[in-house]
Coordinates of N, CA and C in Angstrom, one line a residue:
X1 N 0.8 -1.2 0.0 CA 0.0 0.0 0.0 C 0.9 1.2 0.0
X2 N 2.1 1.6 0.6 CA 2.7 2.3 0.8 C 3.3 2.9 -0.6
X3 N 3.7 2.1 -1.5 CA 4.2 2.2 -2.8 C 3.5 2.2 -3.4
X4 N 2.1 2.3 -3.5 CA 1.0 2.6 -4.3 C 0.9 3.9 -4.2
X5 N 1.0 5.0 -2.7 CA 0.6 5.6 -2.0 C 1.9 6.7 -2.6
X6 N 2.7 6.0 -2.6 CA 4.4 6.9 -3.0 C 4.3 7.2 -4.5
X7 N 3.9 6.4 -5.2 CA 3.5 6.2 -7.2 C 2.4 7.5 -7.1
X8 N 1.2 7.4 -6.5 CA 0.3 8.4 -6.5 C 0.8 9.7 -6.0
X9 N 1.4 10.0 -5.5 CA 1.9 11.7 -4.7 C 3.0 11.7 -5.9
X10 N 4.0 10.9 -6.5 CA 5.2 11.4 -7.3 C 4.7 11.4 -8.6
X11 N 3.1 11.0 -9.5 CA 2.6 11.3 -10.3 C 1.8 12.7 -10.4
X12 N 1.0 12.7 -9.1 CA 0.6 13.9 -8.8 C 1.5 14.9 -9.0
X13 N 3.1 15.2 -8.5 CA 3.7 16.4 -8.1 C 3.8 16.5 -9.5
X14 N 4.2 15.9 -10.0 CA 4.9 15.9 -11.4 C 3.4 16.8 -12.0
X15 N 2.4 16.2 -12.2 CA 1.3 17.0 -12.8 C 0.9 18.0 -12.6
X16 N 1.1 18.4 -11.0 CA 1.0 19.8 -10.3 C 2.3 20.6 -11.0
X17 N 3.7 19.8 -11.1 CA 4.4 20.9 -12.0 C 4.4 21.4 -12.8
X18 N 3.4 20.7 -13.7 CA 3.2 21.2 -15.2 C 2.3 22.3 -15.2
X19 N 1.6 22.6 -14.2 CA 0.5 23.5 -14.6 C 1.2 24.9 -13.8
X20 N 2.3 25.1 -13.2 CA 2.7 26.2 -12.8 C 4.0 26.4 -13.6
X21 N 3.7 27.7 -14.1 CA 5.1 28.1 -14.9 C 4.7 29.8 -15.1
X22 N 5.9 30.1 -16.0 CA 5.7 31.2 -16.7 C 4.3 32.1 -17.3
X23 N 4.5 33.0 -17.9 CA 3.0 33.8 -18.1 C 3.8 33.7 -20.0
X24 N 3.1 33.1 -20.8 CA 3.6 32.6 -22.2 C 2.8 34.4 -23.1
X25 N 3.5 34.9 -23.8 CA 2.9 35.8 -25.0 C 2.0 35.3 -26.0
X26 N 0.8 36.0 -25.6 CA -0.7 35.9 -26.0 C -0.3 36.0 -28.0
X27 N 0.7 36.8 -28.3 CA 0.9 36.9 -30.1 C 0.5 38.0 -30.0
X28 N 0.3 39.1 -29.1 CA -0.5 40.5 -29.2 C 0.3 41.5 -28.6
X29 N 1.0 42.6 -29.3 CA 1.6 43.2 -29.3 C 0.9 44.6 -29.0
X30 N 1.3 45.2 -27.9 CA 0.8 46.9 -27.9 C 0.9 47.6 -29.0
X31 N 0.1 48.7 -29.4 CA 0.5 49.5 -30.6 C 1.5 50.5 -30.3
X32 N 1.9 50.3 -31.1 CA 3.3 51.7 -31.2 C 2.8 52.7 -31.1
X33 N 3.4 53.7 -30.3 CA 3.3 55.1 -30.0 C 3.0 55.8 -31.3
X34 N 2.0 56.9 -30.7 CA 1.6 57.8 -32.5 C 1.2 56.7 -33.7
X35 N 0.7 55.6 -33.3 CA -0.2 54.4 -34.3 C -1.3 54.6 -33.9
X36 N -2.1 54.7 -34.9 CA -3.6 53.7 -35.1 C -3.8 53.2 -35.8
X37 N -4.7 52.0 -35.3 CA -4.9 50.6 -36.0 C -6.7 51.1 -36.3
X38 N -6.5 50.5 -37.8 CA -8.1 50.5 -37.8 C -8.9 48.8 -37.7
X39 N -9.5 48.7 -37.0 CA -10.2 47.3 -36.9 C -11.6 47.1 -36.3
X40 N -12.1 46.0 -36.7 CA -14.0 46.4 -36.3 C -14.3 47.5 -36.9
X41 N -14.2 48.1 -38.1 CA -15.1 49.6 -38.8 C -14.6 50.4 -37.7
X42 N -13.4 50.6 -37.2 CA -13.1 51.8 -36.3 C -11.6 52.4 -36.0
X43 N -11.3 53.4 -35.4 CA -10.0 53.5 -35.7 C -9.7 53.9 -34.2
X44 N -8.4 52.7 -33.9 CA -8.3 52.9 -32.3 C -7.0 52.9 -32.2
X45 N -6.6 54.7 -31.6 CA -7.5 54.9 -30.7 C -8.3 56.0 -31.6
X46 N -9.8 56.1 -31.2 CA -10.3 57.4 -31.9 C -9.3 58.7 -32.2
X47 N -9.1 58.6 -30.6 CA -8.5 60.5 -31.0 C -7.0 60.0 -30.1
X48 N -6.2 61.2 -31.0 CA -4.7 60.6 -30.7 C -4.3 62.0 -30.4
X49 N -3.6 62.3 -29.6 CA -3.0 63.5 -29.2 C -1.2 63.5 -29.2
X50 N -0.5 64.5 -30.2 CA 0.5 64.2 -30.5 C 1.6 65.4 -30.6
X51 N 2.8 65.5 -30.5 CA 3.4 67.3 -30.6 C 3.5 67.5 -32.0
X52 N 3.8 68.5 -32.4 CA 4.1 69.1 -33.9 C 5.1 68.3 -34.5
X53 N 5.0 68.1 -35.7 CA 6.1 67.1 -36.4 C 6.3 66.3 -36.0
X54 N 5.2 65.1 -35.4 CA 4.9 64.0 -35.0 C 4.3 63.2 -36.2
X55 N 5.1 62.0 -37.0 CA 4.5 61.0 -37.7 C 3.5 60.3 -37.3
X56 N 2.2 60.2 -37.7 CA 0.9 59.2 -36.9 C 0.7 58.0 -39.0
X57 N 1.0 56.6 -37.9 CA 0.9 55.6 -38.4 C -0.5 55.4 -38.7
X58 N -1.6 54.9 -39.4 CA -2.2 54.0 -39.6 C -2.5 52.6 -40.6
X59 N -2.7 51.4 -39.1 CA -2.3 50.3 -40.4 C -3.7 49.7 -40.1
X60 N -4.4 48.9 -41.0 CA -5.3 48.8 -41.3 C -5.1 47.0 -41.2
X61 N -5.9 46.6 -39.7 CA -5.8 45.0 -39.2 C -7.0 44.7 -39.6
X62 N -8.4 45.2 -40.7 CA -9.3 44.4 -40.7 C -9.5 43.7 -41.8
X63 N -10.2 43.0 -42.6 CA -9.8 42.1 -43.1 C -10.9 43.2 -44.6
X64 N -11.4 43.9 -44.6 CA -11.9 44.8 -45.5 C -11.2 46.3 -45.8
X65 N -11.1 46.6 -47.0 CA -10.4 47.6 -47.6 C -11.0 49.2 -46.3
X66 N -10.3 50.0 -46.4 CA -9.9 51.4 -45.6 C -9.5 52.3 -46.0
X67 N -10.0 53.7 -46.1 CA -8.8 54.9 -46.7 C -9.1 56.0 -45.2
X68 N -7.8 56.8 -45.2 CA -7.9 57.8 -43.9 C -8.0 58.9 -44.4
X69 N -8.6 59.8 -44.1 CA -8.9 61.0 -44.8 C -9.7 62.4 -44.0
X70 N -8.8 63.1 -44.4 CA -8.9 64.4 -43.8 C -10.4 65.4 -44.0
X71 N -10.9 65.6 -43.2 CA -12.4 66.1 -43.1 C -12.0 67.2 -44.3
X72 N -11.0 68.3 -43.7 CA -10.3 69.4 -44.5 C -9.6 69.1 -46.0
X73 N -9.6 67.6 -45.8 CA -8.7 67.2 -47.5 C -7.0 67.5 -47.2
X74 N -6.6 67.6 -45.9 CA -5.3 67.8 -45.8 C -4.4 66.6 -45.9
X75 N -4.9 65.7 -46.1 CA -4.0 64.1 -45.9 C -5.3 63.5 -46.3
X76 N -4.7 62.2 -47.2 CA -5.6 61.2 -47.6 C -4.5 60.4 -48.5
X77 N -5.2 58.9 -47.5 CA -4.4 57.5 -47.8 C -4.7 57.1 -48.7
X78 N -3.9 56.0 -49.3 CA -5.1 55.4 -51.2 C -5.6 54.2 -50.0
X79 N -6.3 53.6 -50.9 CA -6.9 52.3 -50.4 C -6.2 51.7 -49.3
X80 N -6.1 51.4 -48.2 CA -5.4 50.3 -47.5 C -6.5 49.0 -47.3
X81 N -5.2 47.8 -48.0 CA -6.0 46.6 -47.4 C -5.3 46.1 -46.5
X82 N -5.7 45.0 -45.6 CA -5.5 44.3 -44.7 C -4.0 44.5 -44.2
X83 N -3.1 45.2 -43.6 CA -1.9 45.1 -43.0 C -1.2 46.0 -43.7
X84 N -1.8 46.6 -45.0 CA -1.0 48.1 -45.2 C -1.3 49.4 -44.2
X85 N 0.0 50.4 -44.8 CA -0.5 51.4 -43.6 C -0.1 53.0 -44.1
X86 N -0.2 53.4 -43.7 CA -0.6 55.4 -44.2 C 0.2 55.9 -43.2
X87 N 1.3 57.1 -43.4 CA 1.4 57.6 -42.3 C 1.6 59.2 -42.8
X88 N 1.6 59.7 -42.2 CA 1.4 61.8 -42.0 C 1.7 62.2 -41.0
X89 N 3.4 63.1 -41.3 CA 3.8 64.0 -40.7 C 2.7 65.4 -40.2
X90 N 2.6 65.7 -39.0 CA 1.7 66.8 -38.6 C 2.5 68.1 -38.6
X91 N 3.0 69.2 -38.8 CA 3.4 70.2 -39.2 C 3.1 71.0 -38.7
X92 N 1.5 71.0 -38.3 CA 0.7 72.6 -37.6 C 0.7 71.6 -36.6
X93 N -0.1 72.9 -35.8 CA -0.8 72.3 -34.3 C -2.2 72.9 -35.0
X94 N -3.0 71.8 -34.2 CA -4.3 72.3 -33.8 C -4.9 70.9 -34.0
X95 N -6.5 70.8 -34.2 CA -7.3 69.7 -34.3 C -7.5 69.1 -35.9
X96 N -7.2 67.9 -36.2 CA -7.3 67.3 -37.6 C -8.5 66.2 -37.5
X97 N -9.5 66.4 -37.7 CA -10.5 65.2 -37.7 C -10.6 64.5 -39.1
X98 N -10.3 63.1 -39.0 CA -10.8 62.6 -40.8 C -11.9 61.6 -40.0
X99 N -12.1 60.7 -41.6 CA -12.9 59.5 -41.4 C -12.2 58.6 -42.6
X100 N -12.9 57.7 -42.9 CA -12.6 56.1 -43.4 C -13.1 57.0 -44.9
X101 N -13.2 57.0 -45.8 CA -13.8 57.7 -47.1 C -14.3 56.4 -47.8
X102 N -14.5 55.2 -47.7 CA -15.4 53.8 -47.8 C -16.1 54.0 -47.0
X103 N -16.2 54.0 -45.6 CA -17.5 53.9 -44.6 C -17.0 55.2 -43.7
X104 N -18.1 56.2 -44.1 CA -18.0 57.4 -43.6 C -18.3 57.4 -42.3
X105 N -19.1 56.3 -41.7 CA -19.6 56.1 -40.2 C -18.3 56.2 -39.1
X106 N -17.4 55.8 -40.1 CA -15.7 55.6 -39.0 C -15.3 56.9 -38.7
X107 N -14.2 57.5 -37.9 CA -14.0 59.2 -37.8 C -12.9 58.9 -36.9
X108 N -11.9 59.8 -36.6 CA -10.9 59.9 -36.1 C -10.6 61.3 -35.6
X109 N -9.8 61.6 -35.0 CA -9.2 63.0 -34.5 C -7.8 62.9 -34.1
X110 N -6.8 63.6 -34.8 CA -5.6 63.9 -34.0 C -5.5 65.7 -34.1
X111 N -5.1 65.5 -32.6 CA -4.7 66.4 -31.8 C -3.5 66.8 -31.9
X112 N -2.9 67.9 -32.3 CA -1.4 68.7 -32.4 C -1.0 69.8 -31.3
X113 N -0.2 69.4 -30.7 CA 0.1 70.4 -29.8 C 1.6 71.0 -30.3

């Protein structure tokens, strides 16, 4: 009984060891500073606040075509599909609002200081 008893606890530890370890990477990366991603029909982060002569990235993770575009017509992306990306030096300060110019319901804001 004892070595039944010894077999059972030294299978057990062993299986208890396997389940405690490290914290493993999910495959999901933070976005880069001065990035937005557009994904779900949306562009996140909405609104991006940034200093003058700040490059802002956008790459386009959804699986449907995207363009970024300037309410004012001051910047505008060609088509982006799926993992291409747009980016625009900011120059002035002040408020730049665009949207998606495929689905106008999308909208964005960067902010220049």
């Amino acid at each position: 009984m004892g070595t039944k008893l010894l077999i059972v606890f030294l299978i057990s530890a062993v299986l208890i060891s396997g389940c405690t370890g490290q914290k493993t990477n999910t495959g999901t990366t933070p976005a880069a500073p001065n990035s937005v991603e557009i994904k779900g029909f949306a562009f996140d982060p909405a609104t991006i606040t940034v200093a003058k002569g700040t490059t802002v990235t956008w790459t386009n993770m959804d699986t449907v075509a995207h363009t970024v575009v300037a309410t004012d017509n001051a910047f505008s992306s060609e088509t982006l599909e799926k993992g291409q990306s747009y980016a625009y030096t900011f120059n002035d300060i002040g408020t730049f609002e665009y949207k998606c110019g495929i689905h106008p319901s999308m909208s964005g804001k960067v902010i220049v200081t």
